């Protein structure tokens, strides 16, 4: 990968990687750190990675780094506290997007990750499996169950409103 | 069971329907019904509600709806609707989903809600520090190569300037009508060198005087200044009895008026001086030490190939009017471009 291709990768994928991480952990500073780490690793291995594989490499690296951070913070007890605040129910919805964002927070980390990779980035089950380290069949199960939960949440909110 | 009466006739009726009454009890029950005709209708009702064996094994038509998909453990209808949203339903699964929706129209709204679970791309979230992640092209130079190429370039520039701008020392070619002489001449154009060489062929006498004056101030080329010959010496010289000897013993003049001989000797004297014109010296140095016997273009090609990993391309983008809009020179990992 040349410098030009690397810089083009920054333009194309940094937003997507940042959004993916931020929506999972809801912490801008940590998300920035993870994105920067991912791009540093990409640069360090630029001579081994073809430009068409850069996106997958970035998401894989960022996802694994994120999981490490989540696990570490869970051990330290920070995560549950943060989640409790973030998951507090918000009934002042103005549209389906907000409800869906709220519903997304109800999902488990892995469900949220796979469905975001599917919907935002358009990856197929196999590609998502490579990024998350899951089998293709497992990815499918997580996505189907996540959609069921999202649908149930949309229905329940609809009933409340 | 006791004698049949209005307080216990239901037990008799049940046993009668089930066929467990004895003959005596049945006769007794018949007499009771004649005496109580209103209960005869009740007995008939009892007979009507007797459940058949078929009626006792009802069929549930919604079995399929309760079944779960093997992998996801979702209800079949949910699985098929999500698979539809995901775009992974087979033809048969689509057909099955269609049947389910036909049977239960409420499933259509469920399908619509499932479609809403698709996350929409949000451009509101952007990474603000892209520029900090970008890298600039850095040329990692080989120090030896840098020194080598820099020296070559410096020598070439020096030689070029020397040819064009500074005083040039040269030796005109001797011919029958003129003498070879070292002079200093200032030239401005290389092409005028030969023209100047013709112009500088001046009279022999003036050159002898001029050179003699120079020789006096020069240690290297100091020659014996020819002293004016005294009449007695001249006479002796003319007769061949006197030999004029310069101090350095190199210049021997047998005949003071034999200027041609003197000039020739002087030219030979100059040839003995270890002198190489500076431009020739520079060329030799460049050729031997920097270019290593190869031509400049060969060296440049090799250097360029080493820098570019043999990947050099030149791209031009032109407009409809065939005007150059953009061009780029790509050398390995480096790209030099310009947009007009």
PDB file of N, CA, C and O in Angstrom, chain B residues 144-195:
ATOM      1  N   UNK B 144      25.335   7.376   0.890  1.00  0.00           N
ATOM      2  CA  UNK B 144      26.417   7.250  -0.077  1.00  0.00           C
ATOM      3  C   UNK B 144      25.965   7.733  -1.444  1.00  0.00           C
ATOM      4  O   UNK B 144      26.695   8.403  -2.163  1.00  0.00           O
ATOM      5  N   UNK B 145      24.739   7.360  -1.789  1.00  0.00           N
ATOM      6  CA  UNK B 145      24.217   7.782  -3.089  1.00  0.00           C
ATOM      7  C   UNK B 145      24.074   9.289  -3.148  1.00  0.00           C
ATOM      8  O   UNK B 145      24.349   9.917  -4.167  1.00  0.00           O
ATOM      9  N   UNK B 146      23.598   9.851  -2.018  1.00  0.00           N
ATOM     10  CA  UNK B 146      23.425  11.303  -1.979  1.00  0.00           C
ATOM     11  C   UNK B 146      24.755  11.994  -2.224  1.00  0.00           C
ATOM     12  O   UNK B 146      24.859  12.919  -3.036  1.00  0.00           O
ATOM     13  N   UNK B 147      25.786  11.527  -1.527  1.00  0.00           N
ATOM     14  CA  UNK B 147      27.108  12.134  -1.675  1.00  0.00           C
ATOM     15  C   UNK B 147      27.589  11.984  -3.114  1.00  0.00           C
ATOM     16  O   UNK B 147      28.064  12.924  -3.745  1.00  0.00           O
ATOM     17  N   UNK B 148      27.403  10.766  -3.638  1.00  0.00           N
ATOM     18  CA  UNK B 148      27.868  10.477  -4.983  1.00  0.00           C
ATOM     19  C   UNK B 148      27.188  11.367  -6.018  1.00  0.00           C
ATOM     20  O   UNK B 148      27.833  12.024  -6.827  1.00  0.00           O
ATOM     21  N   UNK B 149      25.837  11.404  -5.942  1.00  0.00           N
ATOM     22  CA  UNK B 149      25.091  12.194  -6.927  1.00  0.00           C
ATOM     23  C   UNK B 149      25.338  13.685  -6.744  1.00  0.00           C
ATOM     24  O   UNK B 149      25.407  14.441  -7.710  1.00  0.00           O
ATOM     25  N   UNK B 150      25.463  14.108  -5.467  1.00  0.00           N
ATOM     26  CA  UNK B 150      25.702  15.519  -5.209  1.00  0.00           C
ATOM     27  C   UNK B 150      27.038  15.939  -5.786  1.00  0.00           C
ATOM     28  O   UNK B 150      27.162  16.992  -6.399  1.00  0.00           O
ATOM     29  N   UNK B 151      28.051  15.086  -5.597  1.00  0.00           N
ATOM     30  CA  UNK B 151      29.383  15.396  -6.116  1.00  0.00           C
ATOM     31  C   UNK B 151      29.355  15.473  -7.632  1.00  0.00           C
ATOM     32  O   UNK B 151      29.950  16.370  -8.233  1.00  0.00           O
ATOM     33  N   UNK B 152      28.655  14.512  -8.218  1.00  0.00           N
ATOM     34  CA  UNK B 152      28.559  14.492  -9.675  1.00  0.00           C
ATOM     35  C   UNK B 152      27.892  15.756 -10.177  1.00  0.00           C
ATOM     36  O   UNK B 152      28.371  16.409 -11.121  1.00  0.00           O
ATOM     37  N   UNK B 153      26.812  16.115  -9.527  1.00  0.00           N
ATOM     38  CA  UNK B 153      26.077  17.308  -9.938  1.00  0.00           C
ATOM     39  C   UNK B 153      26.939  18.550  -9.771  1.00  0.00           C
ATOM     40  O   UNK B 153      26.983  19.417 -10.660  1.00  0.00           O
ATOM     41  N   UNK B 154      27.631  18.620  -8.646  1.00  0.00           N
ATOM     42  CA  UNK B 154      28.480  19.780  -8.384  1.00  0.00           C
ATOM     43  C   UNK B 154      29.571  19.884  -9.432  1.00  0.00           C
ATOM     44  O   UNK B 154      29.859  20.973  -9.945  1.00  0.00           O
ATOM     45  N   UNK B 155      30.161  18.737  -9.761  1.00  0.00           N
ATOM     46  CA  UNK B 155      31.234  18.748 -10.747  1.00  0.00           C
ATOM     47  C   UNK B 155      30.720  19.172 -12.108  1.00  0.00           C
ATOM     48  O   UNK B 155      31.363  19.947 -12.826  1.00  0.00           O
ATOM     49  N   UNK B 156      29.544  18.671 -12.455  1.00  0.00           N
ATOM     50  CA  UNK B 156      28.957  19.032 -13.751  1.00  0.00           C
ATOM     51  C   UNK B 156      28.666  20.526 -13.800  1.00  0.00           C
ATOM     52  O   UNK B 156      28.983  21.214 -14.779  1.00  0.00           O
ATOM     53  N   UNK B 157      28.090  21.022 -12.722  1.00  0.00           N
ATOM     54  CA  UNK B 157      27.771  22.449 -12.676  1.00  0.00           C
ATOM     55  C   UNK B 157      29.052  23.280 -12.749  1.00  0.00           C
ATOM     56  O   UNK B 157      29.140  24.268 -13.476  1.00  0.00           O
ATOM     57  N   UNK B 158      30.027  22.836 -11.988  1.00  0.00           N
ATOM     58  CA  UNK B 158      31.301  23.557 -11.987  1.00  0.00           C
ATOM     59  C   UNK B 158      31.894  23.589 -13.395  1.00  0.00           C
ATOM     60  O   UNK B 158      32.327  24.625 -13.885  1.00  0.00           O
ATOM     61  N   UNK B 159      31.898  22.422 -14.029  1.00  0.00           N
ATOM     62  CA  UNK B 159      32.450  22.345 -15.371  1.00  0.00           C
ATOM     63  C   UNK B 159      31.681  23.227 -16.340  1.00  0.00           C
ATOM     64  O   UNK B 159      32.279  23.934 -17.166  1.00  0.00           O
ATOM     65  N   UNK B 160      30.385  23.215 -16.205  1.00  0.00           N
ATOM     66  CA  UNK B 160      29.555  24.018 -17.096  1.00  0.00           C
ATOM     67  C   UNK B 160      29.857  25.504 -16.922  1.00  0.00           C
ATOM     68  O   UNK B 160      30.052  26.242 -17.891  1.00  0.00           O
ATOM     69  N   UNK B 161      29.924  25.924 -15.649  1.00  0.00           N
ATOM     70  CA  UNK B 161      30.203  27.330 -15.374  1.00  0.00           C
ATOM     71  C   UNK B 161      31.597  27.696 -15.882  1.00  0.00           C
ATOM     72  O   UNK B 161      31.797  28.746 -16.474  1.00  0.00           O
ATOM     73  N   UNK B 162      32.508  26.760 -15.656  1.00  0.00           N
ATOM     74  CA  UNK B 162      33.889  27.038 -16.079  1.00  0.00           C
ATOM     75  C   UNK B 162      33.942  27.262 -17.582  1.00  0.00           C
ATOM     76  O   UNK B 162      34.555  28.204 -18.060  1.00  0.00           O
ATOM     77  N   UNK B 163      33.286  26.378 -18.302  1.00  0.00           N
ATOM     78  CA  UNK B 163      33.298  26.515 -19.764  1.00  0.00           C
ATOM     79  C   UNK B 163      32.722  27.856 -20.201  1.00  0.00           C
ATOM     80  O   UNK B 163      33.139  28.439 -21.181  1.00  0.00           O
ATOM     81  N   UNK B 164      31.747  28.327 -19.482  1.00  0.00           N
ATOM     82  CA  UNK B 164      30.985  29.484 -19.933  1.00  0.00           C
ATOM     83  C   UNK B 164      31.389  30.811 -19.310  1.00  0.00           C
ATOM     84  O   UNK B 164      31.224  31.847 -19.917  1.00  0.00           O
ATOM     85  N   UNK B 165      31.827  30.761 -18.075  1.00  0.00           N
ATOM     86  CA  UNK B 165      31.937  32.010 -17.353  1.00  0.00           C
ATOM     87  C   UNK B 165      33.346  32.423 -16.969  1.00  0.00           C
ATOM     88  O   UNK B 165      33.612  33.605 -16.785  1.00  0.00           O
ATOM     89  N   UNK B 166      34.240  31.505 -16.782  1.00  0.00           N
ATOM     90  CA  UNK B 166      35.517  31.914 -16.222  1.00  0.00           C
ATOM     91  C   UNK B 166      36.620  31.877 -17.269  1.00  0.00           C
ATOM     92  O   UNK B 166      36.425  31.395 -18.382  1.00  0.00           O
ATOM     93  N   UNK B 167      37.760  32.378 -16.858  1.00  0.00           N
ATOM     94  CA  UNK B 167      38.884  32.424 -17.781  1.00  0.00           C
ATOM     95  C   UNK B 167      39.260  31.020 -18.222  1.00  0.00           C
ATOM     96  O   UNK B 167      39.263  30.094 -17.425  1.00  0.00           O
ATOM     97  N   UNK B 168      39.543  30.897 -19.436  1.00  0.00           N
ATOM     98  CA  UNK B 168      39.867  29.577 -19.965  1.00  0.00           C
ATOM     99  C   UNK B 168      41.307  29.559 -20.447  1.00  0.00           C
ATOM    100  O   UNK B 168      41.746  30.450 -21.162  1.00  0.00           O
ATOM    101  N   UNK B 169      41.969  28.543 -19.996  1.00  0.00           N
ATOM    102  CA  UNK B 169      43.355  28.408 -20.446  1.00  0.00           C
ATOM    103  C   UNK B 169      43.386  27.382 -21.568  1.00  0.00           C
ATOM    104  O   UNK B 169      42.776  26.343 -21.485  1.00  0.00           O
ATOM    105  N   UNK B 170      44.076  27.731 -22.601  1.00  0.00           N
ATOM    106  CA  UNK B 170      44.153  26.777 -23.704  1.00  0.00           C
ATOM    107  C   UNK B 170      45.456  26.997 -24.453  1.00  0.00           C
ATOM    108  O   UNK B 170      46.159  28.003 -24.292  1.00  0.00           O
ATOM    109  N   UNK B 171      45.756  26.029 -25.248  1.00  0.00           N
ATOM    110  CA  UNK B 171      46.991  26.083 -26.029  1.00  0.00           C
ATOM    111  C   UNK B 171      46.643  26.107 -27.505  1.00  0.00           C
ATOM    112  O   UNK B 171      46.146  25.104 -28.023  1.00  0.00           O
ATOM    113  N   UNK B 172      46.874  27.230 -28.139  1.00  0.00           N
ATOM    114  CA  UNK B 172      46.580  27.270 -29.571  1.00  0.00           C
ATOM    115  C   UNK B 172      47.498  26.316 -30.321  1.00  0.00           C
ATOM    116  O   UNK B 172      48.614  26.019 -29.889  1.00  0.00           O
ATOM    117  N   UNK B 173      47.018  25.868 -31.404  1.00  0.00           N
ATOM    118  CA  UNK B 173      47.805  24.916 -32.199  1.00  0.00           C
ATOM    119  C   UNK B 173      48.881  25.682 -32.987  1.00  0.00           C
ATOM    120  O   UNK B 173      48.603  26.722 -33.578  1.00  0.00           O
ATOM    121  N   UNK B 174      50.004  25.133 -32.916  1.00  0.00           N
ATOM    122  CA  UNK B 174      51.098  25.772 -33.648  1.00  0.00           C
ATOM    123  C   UNK B 174      50.936  25.530 -35.153  1.00  0.00           C
ATOM    124  O   UNK B 174      50.410  24.522 -35.575  1.00  0.00           O
ATOM    125  N   UNK B 175      51.342  26.477 -35.936  1.00  0.00           N
ATOM    126  CA  UNK B 175      51.366  26.263 -37.387  1.00  0.00           C
ATOM    127  C   UNK B 175      52.581  26.992 -37.968  1.00  0.00           C
ATOM    128  O   UNK B 175      53.349  27.628 -37.265  1.00  0.00           O
ATOM    129  N   UNK B 176      52.689  26.876 -39.214  1.00  0.00           N
ATOM    130  CA  UNK B 176      53.911  27.390 -39.846  1.00  0.00           C
ATOM    131  C   UNK B 176      54.012  28.913 -39.759  1.00  0.00           C
ATOM    132  O   UNK B 176      55.115  29.468 -39.799  1.00  0.00           O
ATOM    133  N   UNK B 177      52.890  29.575 -39.633  1.00  0.00           N
ATOM    134  CA  UNK B 177      52.907  31.037 -39.630  1.00  0.00           C
ATOM    135  C   UNK B 177      52.818  31.641 -38.254  1.00  0.00           C
ATOM    136  O   UNK B 177      52.889  32.848 -38.085  1.00  0.00           O
ATOM    137  N   UNK B 178      52.603  30.836 -37.289  1.00  0.00           N
ATOM    138  CA  UNK B 178      52.451  31.403 -35.946  1.00  0.00           C
ATOM    139  C   UNK B 178      53.104  30.473 -34.947  1.00  0.00           C
ATOM    140  O   UNK B 178      53.411  29.326 -35.246  1.00  0.00           O
ATOM    141  N   UNK B 179      53.268  30.917 -33.780  1.00  0.00           N
ATOM    142  CA  UNK B 179      53.886  30.080 -32.762  1.00  0.00           C
ATOM    143  C   UNK B 179      52.838  29.679 -31.737  1.00  0.00           C
ATOM    144  O   UNK B 179      51.812  30.349 -31.565  1.00  0.00           O
ATOM    145  N   UNK B 180      53.106  28.560 -31.098  1.00  0.00           N
ATOM    146  CA  UNK B 180      52.209  28.122 -30.019  1.00  0.00           C
ATOM    147  C   UNK B 180      52.599  28.879 -28.762  1.00  0.00           C
ATOM    148  O   UNK B 180      53.769  29.034 -28.451  1.00  0.00           O
ATOM    149  N   UNK B 181      51.647  29.332 -28.085  1.00  0.00           N
ATOM    150  CA  UNK B 181      51.950  30.157 -26.919  1.00  0.00           C
ATOM    151  C   UNK B 181      50.842  30.016 -25.867  1.00  0.00           C
ATOM    152  O   UNK B 181      49.682  29.847 -26.191  1.00  0.00           O
ATOM    153  N   UNK B 182      51.261  30.027 -24.632  1.00  0.00           N
ATOM    154  CA  UNK B 182      50.263  30.013 -23.568  1.00  0.00           C
ATOM    155  C   UNK B 182      49.853  31.429 -23.230  1.00  0.00           C
ATOM    156  O   UNK B 182      50.683  32.263 -22.906  1.00  0.00           O
ATOM    157  N   UNK B 183      48.597  31.647 -23.343  1.00  0.00           N
ATOM    158  CA  UNK B 183      48.113  32.977 -22.980  1.00  0.00           C
ATOM    159  C   UNK B 183      46.870  32.806 -22.107  1.00  0.00           C
ATOM    160  O   UNK B 183      46.304  31.718 -21.998  1.00  0.00           O
ATOM    161  N   UNK B 184      46.485  33.839 -21.502  1.00  0.00           N
ATOM    162  CA  UNK B 184      45.229  33.821 -20.766  1.00  0.00           C
ATOM    163  C   UNK B 184      44.237  34.667 -21.531  1.00  0.00           C
ATOM    164  O   UNK B 184      44.529  35.803 -21.891  1.00  0.00           O
ATOM    165  N   UNK B 185      43.101  34.069 -21.777  1.00  0.00           N
ATOM    166  CA  UNK B 185      42.119  34.773 -22.584  1.00  0.00           C
ATOM    167  C   UNK B 185      40.754  34.639 -21.911  1.00  0.00           C
ATOM    168  O   UNK B 185      40.382  33.566 -21.429  1.00  0.00           O
ATOM    169  N   UNK B 186      39.992  35.676 -21.857  1.00  0.00           N
ATOM    170  CA  UNK B 186      38.655  35.613 -21.293  1.00  0.00           C
ATOM    171  C   UNK B 186      37.658  35.405 -22.410  1.00  0.00           C
ATOM    172  O   UNK B 186      37.668  36.133 -23.391  1.00  0.00           O
ATOM    173  N   UNK B 187      36.824  34.374 -22.249  1.00  0.00           N
ATOM    174  CA  UNK B 187      35.814  34.102 -23.274  1.00  0.00           C
ATOM    175  C   UNK B 187      34.444  34.072 -22.611  1.00  0.00           C
ATOM    176  O   UNK B 187      34.310  33.788 -21.421  1.00  0.00           O
ATOM    177  N   UNK B 188      33.472  34.353 -23.413  1.00  0.00           N
ATOM    178  CA  UNK B 188      32.119  34.328 -22.864  1.00  0.00           C
ATOM    179  C   UNK B 188      31.298  33.170 -23.413  1.00  0.00           C
ATOM    180  O   UNK B 188      30.367  32.712 -22.773  1.00  0.00           O
ATOM    181  N   UNK B 189      31.616  32.672 -24.593  1.00  0.00           N
ATOM    182  CA  UNK B 189      30.862  31.593 -25.202  1.00  0.00           C
ATOM    183  C   UNK B 189      31.800  30.478 -25.615  1.00  0.00           C
ATOM    184  O   UNK B 189      32.842  30.731 -26.221  1.00  0.00           O
ATOM    185  N   UNK B 190      31.457  29.225 -25.336  1.00  0.00           N
ATOM    186  CA  UNK B 190      32.310  28.132 -25.765  1.00  0.00           C
ATOM    187  C   UNK B 190      32.516  28.128 -27.272  1.00  0.00           C
ATOM    188  O   UNK B 190      33.575  27.772 -27.758  1.00  0.00           O
ATOM    189  N   UNK B 191      31.514  28.522 -28.017  1.00  0.00           N
ATOM    190  CA  UNK B 191      31.618  28.460 -29.469  1.00  0.00           C
ATOM    191  C   UNK B 191      32.652  29.450 -30.020  1.00  0.00           C
ATOM    192  O   UNK B 191      33.096  29.326 -31.149  1.00  0.00           O
ATOM    193  N   UNK B 192      33.015  30.436 -29.204  1.00  0.00           N
ATOM    194  CA  UNK B 192      33.955  31.444 -29.695  1.00  0.00           C
ATOM    195  C   UNK B 192      35.407  31.059 -29.439  1.00  0.00           C
ATOM    196  O   UNK B 192      36.308  31.785 -29.784  1.00  0.00           O
ATOM    197  N   UNK B 193      35.601  29.895 -28.818  1.00  0.00           N
ATOM    198  CA  UNK B 193      36.956  29.487 -28.460  1.00  0.00           C
ATOM    199  C   UNK B 193      37.880  29.444 -29.672  1.00  0.00           C
ATOM    200  O   UNK B 193      38.974  29.974 -29.653  1.00  0.00           O
ATOM    201  N   UNK B 194      37.427  28.799 -30.711  1.00  0.00           N
ATOM    202  CA  UNK B 194      38.296  28.617 -31.874  1.00  0.00           C
ATOM    203  C   UNK B 194      38.503  29.920 -32.605  1.00  0.00           C
ATOM    204  O   UNK B 194      39.567  30.196 -33.116  1.00  0.00           O
ATOM    205  N   UNK B 195      37.466  30.726 -32.609  1.00  0.00           N
ATOM    206  CA  UNK B 195      37.626  32.030 -33.244  1.00  0.00           C
ATOM    207  C   UNK B 195      38.676  32.849 -32.510  1.00  0.00           C
ATOM    208  O   UNK B 195      39.539  33.480 -33.117  1.00  0.00           O
TER     209      UNK B 195
END
